[in-house]
Coordinates of C-alpha atoms in Angstrom, one line a residue:
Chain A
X1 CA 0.0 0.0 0.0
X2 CA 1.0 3.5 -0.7
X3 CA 2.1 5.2 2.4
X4 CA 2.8 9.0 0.6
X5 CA -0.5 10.3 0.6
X6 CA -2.5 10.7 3.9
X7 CA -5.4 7.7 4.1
X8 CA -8.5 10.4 3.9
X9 CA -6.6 11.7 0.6
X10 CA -6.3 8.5 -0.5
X11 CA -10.1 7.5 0.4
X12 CA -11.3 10.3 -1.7
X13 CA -9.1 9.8 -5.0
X14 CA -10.2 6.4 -5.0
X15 CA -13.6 7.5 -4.7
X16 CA -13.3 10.6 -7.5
X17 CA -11.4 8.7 -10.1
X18 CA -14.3 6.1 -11.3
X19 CA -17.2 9.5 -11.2
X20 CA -14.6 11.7 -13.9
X21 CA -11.1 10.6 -14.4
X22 CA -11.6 6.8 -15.2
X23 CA -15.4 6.9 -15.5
X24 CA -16.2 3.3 -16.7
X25 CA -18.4 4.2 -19.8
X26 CA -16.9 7.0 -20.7
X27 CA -12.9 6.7 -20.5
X28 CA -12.7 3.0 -19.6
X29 CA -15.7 1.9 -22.4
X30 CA -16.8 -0.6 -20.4
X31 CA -20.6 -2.1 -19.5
X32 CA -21.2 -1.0 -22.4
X33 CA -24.6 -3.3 -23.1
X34 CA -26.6 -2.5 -20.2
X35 CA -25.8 1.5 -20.8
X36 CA -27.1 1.3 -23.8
X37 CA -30.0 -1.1 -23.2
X38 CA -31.7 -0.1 -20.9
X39 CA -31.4 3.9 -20.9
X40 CA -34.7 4.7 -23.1
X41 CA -35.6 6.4 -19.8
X42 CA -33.9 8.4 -17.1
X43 CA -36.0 6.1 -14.2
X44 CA -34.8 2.6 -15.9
X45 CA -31.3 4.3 -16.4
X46 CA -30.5 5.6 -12.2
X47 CA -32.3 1.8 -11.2
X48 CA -30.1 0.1 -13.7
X49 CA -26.9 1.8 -12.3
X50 CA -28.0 1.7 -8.7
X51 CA -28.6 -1.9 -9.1
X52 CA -25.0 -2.1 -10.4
X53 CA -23.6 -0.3 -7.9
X54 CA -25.2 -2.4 -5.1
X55 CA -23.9 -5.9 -6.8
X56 CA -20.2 -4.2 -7.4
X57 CA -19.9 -2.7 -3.9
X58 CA -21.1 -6.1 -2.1
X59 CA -18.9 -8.2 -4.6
X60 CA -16.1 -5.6 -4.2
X61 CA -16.4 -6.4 -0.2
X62 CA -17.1 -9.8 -0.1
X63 CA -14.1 -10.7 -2.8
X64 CA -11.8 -8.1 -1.1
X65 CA -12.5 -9.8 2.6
X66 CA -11.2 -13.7 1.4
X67 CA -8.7 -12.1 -1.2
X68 CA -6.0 -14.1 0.5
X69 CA -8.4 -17.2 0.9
X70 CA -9.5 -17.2 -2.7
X71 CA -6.8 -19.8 -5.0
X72 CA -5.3 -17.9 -7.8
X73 CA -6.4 -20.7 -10.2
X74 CA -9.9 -20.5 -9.9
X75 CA -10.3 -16.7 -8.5
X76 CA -12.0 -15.8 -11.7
X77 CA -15.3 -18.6 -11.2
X78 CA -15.2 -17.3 -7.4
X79 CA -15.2 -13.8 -8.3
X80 CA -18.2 -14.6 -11.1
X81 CA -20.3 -16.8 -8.5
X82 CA -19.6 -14.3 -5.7
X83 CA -21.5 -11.5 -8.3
X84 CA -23.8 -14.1 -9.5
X85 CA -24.7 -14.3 -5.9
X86 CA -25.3 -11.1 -5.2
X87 CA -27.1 -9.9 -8.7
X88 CA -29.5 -12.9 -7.5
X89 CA -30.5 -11.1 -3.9
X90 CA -30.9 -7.8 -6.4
X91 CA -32.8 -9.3 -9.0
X92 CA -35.9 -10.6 -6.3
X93 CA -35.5 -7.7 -3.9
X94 CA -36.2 -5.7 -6.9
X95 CA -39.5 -7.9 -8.3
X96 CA -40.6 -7.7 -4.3
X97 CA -40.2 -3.9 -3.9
X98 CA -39.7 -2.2 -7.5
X99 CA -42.1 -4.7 -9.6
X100 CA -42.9 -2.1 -12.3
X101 CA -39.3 -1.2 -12.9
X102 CA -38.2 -4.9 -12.6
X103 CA -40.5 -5.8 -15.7
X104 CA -39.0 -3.4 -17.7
X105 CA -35.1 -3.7 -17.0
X106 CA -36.1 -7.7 -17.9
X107 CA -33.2 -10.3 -18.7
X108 CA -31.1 -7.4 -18.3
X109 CA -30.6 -7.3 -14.4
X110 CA -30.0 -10.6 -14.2
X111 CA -27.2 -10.1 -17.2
X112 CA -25.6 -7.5 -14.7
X113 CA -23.6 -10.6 -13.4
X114 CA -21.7 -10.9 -17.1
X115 CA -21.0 -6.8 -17.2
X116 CA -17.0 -6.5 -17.6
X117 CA -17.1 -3.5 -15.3
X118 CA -18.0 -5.6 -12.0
X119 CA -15.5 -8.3 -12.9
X120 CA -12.9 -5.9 -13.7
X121 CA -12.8 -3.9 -10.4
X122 CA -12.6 -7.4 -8.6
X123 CA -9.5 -8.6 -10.7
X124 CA -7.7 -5.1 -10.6
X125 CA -8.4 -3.7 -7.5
X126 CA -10.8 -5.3 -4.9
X127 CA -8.0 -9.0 -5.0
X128 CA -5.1 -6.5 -3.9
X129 CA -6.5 -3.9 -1.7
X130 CA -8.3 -3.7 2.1
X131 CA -11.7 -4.0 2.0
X132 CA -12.3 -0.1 3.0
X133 CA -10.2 1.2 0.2
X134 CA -12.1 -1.7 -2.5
X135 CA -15.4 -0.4 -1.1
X136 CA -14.8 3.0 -1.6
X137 CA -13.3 2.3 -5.2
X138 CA -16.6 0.2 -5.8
X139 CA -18.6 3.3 -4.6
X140 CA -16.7 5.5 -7.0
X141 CA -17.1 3.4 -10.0
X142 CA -20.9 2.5 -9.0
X143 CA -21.8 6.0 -8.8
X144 CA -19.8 6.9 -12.2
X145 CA -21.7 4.2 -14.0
X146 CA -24.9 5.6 -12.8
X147 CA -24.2 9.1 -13.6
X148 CA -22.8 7.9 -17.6
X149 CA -26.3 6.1 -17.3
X150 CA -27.9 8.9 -16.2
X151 CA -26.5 11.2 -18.9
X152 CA -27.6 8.8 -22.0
X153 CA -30.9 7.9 -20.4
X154 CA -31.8 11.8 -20.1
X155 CA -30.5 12.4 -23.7
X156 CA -32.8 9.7 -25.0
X157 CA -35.9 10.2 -22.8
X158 CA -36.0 14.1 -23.3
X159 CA -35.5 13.8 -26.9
X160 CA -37.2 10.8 -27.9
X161 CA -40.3 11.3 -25.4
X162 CA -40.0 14.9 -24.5
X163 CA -39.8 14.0 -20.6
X164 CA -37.8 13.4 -17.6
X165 CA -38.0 10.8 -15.0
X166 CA -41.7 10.3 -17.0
X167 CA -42.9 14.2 -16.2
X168 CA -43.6 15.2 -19.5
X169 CA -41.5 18.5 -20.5
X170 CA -42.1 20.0 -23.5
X171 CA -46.0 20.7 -23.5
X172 CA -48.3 19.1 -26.9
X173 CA -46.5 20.9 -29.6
X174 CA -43.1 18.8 -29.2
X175 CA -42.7 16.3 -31.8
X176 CA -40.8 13.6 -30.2
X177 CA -37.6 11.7 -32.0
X178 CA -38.9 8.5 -32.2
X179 CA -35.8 7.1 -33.1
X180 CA -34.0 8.1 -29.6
X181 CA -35.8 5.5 -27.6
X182 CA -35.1 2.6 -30.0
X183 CA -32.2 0.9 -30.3
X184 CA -30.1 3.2 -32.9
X185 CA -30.9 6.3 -30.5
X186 CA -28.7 4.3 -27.9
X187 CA -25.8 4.4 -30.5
X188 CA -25.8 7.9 -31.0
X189 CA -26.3 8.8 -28.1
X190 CA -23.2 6.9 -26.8
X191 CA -21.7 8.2 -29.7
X192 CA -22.0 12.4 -29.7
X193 CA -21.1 11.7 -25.4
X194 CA -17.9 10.3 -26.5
X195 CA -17.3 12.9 -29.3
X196 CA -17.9 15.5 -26.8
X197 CA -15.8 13.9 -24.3
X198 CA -13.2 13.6 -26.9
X199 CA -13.4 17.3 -27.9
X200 CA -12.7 18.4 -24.7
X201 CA -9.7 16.4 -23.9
X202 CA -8.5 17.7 -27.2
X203 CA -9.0 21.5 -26.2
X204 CA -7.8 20.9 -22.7
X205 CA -4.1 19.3 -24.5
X206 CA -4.3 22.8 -26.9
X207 CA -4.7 25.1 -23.8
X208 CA -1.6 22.8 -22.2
X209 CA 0.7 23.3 -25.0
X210 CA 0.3 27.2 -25.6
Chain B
X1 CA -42.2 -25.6 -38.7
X2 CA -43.4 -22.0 -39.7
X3 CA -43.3 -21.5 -35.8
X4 CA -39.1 -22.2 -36.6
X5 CA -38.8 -20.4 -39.2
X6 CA -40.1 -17.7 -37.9
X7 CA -37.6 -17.7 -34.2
X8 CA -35.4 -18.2 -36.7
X9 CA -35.5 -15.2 -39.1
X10 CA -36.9 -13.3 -36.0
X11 CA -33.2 -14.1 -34.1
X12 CA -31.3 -13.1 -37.4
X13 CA -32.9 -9.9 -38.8
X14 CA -35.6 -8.2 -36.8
X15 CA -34.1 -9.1 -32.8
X16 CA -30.4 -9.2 -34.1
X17 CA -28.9 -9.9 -30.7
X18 CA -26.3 -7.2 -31.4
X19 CA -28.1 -4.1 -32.9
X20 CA -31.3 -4.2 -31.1
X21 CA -30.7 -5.9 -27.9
X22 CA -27.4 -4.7 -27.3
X23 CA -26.0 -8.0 -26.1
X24 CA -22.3 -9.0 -26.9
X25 CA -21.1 -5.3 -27.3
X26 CA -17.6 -5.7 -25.8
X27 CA -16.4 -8.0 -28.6
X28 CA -19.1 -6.2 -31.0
X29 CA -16.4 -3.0 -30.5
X30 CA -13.0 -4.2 -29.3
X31 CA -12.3 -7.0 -32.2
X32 CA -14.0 -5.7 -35.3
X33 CA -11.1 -3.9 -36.7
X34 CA -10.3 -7.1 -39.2
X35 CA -12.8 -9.0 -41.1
X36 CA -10.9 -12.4 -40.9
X37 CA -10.7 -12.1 -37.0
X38 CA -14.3 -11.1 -36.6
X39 CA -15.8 -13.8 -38.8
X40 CA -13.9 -16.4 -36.9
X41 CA -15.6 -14.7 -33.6
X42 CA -19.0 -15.1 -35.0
X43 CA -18.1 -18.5 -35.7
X44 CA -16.9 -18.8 -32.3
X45 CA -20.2 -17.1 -31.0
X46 CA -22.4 -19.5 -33.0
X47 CA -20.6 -22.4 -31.7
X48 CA -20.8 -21.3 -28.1
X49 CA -24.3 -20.4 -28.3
X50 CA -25.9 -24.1 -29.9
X51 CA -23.9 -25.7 -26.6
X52 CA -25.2 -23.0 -24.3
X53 CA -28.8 -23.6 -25.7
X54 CA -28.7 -27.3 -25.0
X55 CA -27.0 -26.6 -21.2
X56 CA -29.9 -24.4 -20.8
X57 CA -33.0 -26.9 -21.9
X58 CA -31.1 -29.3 -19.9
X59 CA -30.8 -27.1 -16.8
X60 CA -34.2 -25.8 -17.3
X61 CA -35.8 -29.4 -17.1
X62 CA -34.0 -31.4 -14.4
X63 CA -32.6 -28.8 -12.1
X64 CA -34.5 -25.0 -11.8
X65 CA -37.8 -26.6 -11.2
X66 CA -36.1 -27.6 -7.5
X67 CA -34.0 -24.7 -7.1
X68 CA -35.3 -21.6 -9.2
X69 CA -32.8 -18.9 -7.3
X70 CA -29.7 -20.7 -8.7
X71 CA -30.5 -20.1 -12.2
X72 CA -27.7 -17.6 -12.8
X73 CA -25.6 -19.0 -11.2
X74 CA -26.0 -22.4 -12.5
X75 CA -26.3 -21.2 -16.2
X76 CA -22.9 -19.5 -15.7
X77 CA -21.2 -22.5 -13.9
X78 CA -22.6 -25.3 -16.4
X79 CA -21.9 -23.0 -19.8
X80 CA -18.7 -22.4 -18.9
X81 CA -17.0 -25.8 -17.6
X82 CA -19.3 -27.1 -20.9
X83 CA -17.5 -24.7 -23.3
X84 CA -14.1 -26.2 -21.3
X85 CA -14.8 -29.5 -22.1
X86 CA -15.7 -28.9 -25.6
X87 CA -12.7 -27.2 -26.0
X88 CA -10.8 -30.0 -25.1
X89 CA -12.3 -32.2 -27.5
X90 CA -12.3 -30.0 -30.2
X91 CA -8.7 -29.8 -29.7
X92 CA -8.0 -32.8 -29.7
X93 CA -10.2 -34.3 -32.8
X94 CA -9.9 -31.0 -35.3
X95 CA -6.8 -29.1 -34.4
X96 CA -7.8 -27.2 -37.8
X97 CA -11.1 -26.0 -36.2
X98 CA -9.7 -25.3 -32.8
X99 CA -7.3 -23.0 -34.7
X100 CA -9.8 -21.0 -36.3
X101 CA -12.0 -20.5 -33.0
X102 CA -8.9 -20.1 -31.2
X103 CA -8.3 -17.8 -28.4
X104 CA -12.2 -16.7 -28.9
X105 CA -14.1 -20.0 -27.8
X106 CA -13.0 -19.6 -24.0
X107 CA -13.6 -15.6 -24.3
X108 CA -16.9 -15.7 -25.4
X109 CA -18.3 -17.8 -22.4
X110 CA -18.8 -14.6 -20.1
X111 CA -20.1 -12.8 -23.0
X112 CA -23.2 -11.3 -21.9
X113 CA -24.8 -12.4 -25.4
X114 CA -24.4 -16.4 -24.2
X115 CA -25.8 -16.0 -20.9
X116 CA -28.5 -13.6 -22.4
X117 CA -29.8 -16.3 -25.1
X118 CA -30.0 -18.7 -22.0
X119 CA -32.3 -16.2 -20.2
X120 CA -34.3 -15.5 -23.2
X121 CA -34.9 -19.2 -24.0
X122 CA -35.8 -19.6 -20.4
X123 CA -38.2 -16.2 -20.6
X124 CA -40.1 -17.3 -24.0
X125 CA -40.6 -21.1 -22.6
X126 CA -39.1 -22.5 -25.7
X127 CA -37.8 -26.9 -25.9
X128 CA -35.4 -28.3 -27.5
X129 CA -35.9 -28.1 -31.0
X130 CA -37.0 -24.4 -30.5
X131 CA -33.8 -23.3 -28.2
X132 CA -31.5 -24.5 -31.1
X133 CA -32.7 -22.7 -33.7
X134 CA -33.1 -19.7 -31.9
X135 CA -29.3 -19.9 -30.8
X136 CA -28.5 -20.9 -34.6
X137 CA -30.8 -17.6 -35.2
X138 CA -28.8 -15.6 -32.5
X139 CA -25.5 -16.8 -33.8
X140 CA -26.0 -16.3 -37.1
X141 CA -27.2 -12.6 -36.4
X142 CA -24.4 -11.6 -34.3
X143 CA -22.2 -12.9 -36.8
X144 CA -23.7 -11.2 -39.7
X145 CA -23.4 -7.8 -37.2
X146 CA -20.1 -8.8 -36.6
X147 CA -18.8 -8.9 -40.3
X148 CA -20.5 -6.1 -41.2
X149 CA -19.3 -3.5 -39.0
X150 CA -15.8 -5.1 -39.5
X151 CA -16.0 -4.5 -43.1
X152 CA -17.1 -1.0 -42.7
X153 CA -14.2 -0.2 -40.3
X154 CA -12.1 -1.8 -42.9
X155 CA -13.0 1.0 -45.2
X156 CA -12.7 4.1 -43.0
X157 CA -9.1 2.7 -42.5
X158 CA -8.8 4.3 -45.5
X159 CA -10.0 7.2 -45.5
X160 CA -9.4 10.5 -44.2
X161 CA -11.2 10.9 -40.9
X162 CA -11.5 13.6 -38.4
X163 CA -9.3 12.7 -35.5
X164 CA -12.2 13.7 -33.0
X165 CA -14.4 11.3 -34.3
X166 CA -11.8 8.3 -34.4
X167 CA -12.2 5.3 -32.8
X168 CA -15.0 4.5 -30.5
X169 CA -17.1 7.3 -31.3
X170 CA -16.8 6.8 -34.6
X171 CA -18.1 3.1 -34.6
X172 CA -20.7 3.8 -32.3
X173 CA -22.2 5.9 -34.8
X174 CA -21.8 3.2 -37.7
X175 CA -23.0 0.6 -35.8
X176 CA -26.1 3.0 -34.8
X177 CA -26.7 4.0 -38.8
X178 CA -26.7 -0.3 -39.4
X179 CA -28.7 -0.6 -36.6
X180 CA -31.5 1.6 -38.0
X181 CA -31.2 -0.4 -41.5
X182 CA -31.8 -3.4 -39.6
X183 CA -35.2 -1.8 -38.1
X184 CA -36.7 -2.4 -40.9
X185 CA -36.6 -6.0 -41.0
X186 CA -39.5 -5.4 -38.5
X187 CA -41.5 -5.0 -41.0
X188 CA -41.0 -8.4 -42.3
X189 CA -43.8 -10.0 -40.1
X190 CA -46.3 -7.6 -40.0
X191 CA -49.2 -9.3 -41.4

């Protein structure tokens, strides 16, 4: 463990790198099915990531805890029945509580188990660090996977529906784009985010080099 | 048999597992830069997906019935150590075969578009006969999605692109415009 920086400055770059600097959809591209699937609406988008968040913060602890236990051999079945666990819990505490939103995520809470992102933060960070530090990188990661949700699911709803979070926006005379809440719209959406991203890293190198 | 045909035209054009589901992205993105290698992953996929659909039917009819909360995690479990073992054999009786799947066949068994064709079969009730040719359908669409957006990466290789546009961005947006062609395979069944 890195003993230069102070622990509370470490606790909160761990936690700020996965919201901006290595934002999983964004910088890292990964996830990439369920933030596209399932954002036709800014509601389906925030459960989708919050669900995520929740499976990748309890796997992130659980693996983290028995990281010494856990063979090298097999860690990567562990790791994917320790998530498979937890996206079960998840998927029925949602149809108990959240039925409505649990019909329309579908198949695609239950495929949280195969998303790249969760398995990735348990091979590269929660096997090698303490079980605070792996829960606050799981936070930071959850909650920058929600909020890349979040952007594409209010693209597509305010666009394609004229509404946020289902309160419509625009009044009658809107004519919505159709096309934003079917699957293409999920393409460009993801697609203009990332060309924006990308045209702000370029101006930020310009300003650096003047 | 129209039932069949129909999963299975269904699976290729109109649901392309790819383009309107959105399962299978990862590989969809990261290995389309060459045609040959993105063929062989379709082949891979199709391959993958007929053994995952007969796990599943299996799984479906001896074991959930007893214990319906270990569904994912049996699927995962049984597809993958299945994939293992096929692996092995293929090895070992067509090394010519093996070669072509290569490094893709063990890849592909956490691929969210496996697991997802064993949900869906499970979700839509289907047997034996059906599951096949709706993972044959499945397979046979990502593939085609597959080769396609390889080939059209091929070609903007060539050509002078905008450097802010290169790269992901720029293949999110071809495989959206492909994904709106194939929208209008769902007019095929409207009768």
């Amino acid at each position: 463990m890195e003993e230069i920086k102070p622990i509370e400055k470490r606790d909160s770059y761990e936690f700020l790198k996965g919201l901006w600097k290595e934002n999983p959809v964004f910088v890292a591209v990964l996830g990439m099915c369920p933030a596209l699937a399932v954002t036709n609406s800014a509601t389906n988008a925030m459960a989708m990531g919050l669900a995520s968040t929740f499976v990748l913060i309890s796997s992130s602890a659980l693996v983290s805890l028995f990281r010494k236990l856990i063979p090298k051999e097999v860690r990567i079945t562990t790791y994917i029945v320790i998530i498979a666990t937890f996206v079960t819990v998840i998927d029925f505490l949602m149809a108990a509580y959240a039925p409505d939103i649990h019909k329309a995520l579908g198949a695609f809470i239950a495929l949280i188990v195969v998303n790249c992102l969760i398995l990735g933060r348990q091979e590269a960070f929660a096997s090698k660090n303490s079980v605070w530090l792996s829960i606050v990188d799981a936070a930071g990661m959850g909650f920058g996977f929600t909020f890349a949700l979040l952007c594409i699911g209010t693209i597509r709803e305010l666009l394609g529906s004229g509404s946020l979070f289902g309160i419509n926006l625009f009044g009658s005379t809107f004519e919505p784009w159709v096309v934003m809440i079917l699957p293409p719209g999920g393409f460009f959406a993801l697609g203009t985010l990332l060309l924006l991203f990308n045209w702000w890293k370029y101006k930020r190198k310009s300003m650096r080099h003047e | 048999m129209n039932e069949l045909v129909w999963i299975f035209v269904s699976a290729v054009l109109v649901n392309n597992f790819t383009l309107s589901y959105f399962l299978g992205l990862c590989p969809f993105l990261g290995v389309t830069s060459r045609l040959q290698t993105a063929f062989r992953l379709g082949l891979a996929n199709i391959f993958v997906m007929l053994i995952t659909s007969v796990c599943a039917f299996a799984l479906n009819t001896w074991v959930l019935p007893f214990a319906p909360y270990l569904r994912l995690i049996s699927f995962i479990i049984v597809i993958a150590s299945a994939v293992q073992f096929v692996e092995m054999a293929i090895k070992k009786l067509s090394p010519e075969l093996f070669r072509a799947l290569g490094i893709f066949l063990p890849l592909i068994t956490t691929n969210c578009a496996i697991l997802g064709l064993a949900l869906f079969t499970t979700n839509k009730g289907y047997g034996f006969v059906e599951g096949i040719v709706f993972a044959l359908g499945a397979g046979i669409g990502v593939t085609l999605a597959l080769v396609l957006l390889a080939g059209l990466r091929e070609e903007t290789k060539y050509r002078s692109v905008p450097s802010l546009i290169e790269g992901t961005a720029l293949n999110l947006f071809i495989a959206g415009v492909l994904s709106m062609a194939f929208m209008g395979f769902a007019g095929l069944f409207s009768t």
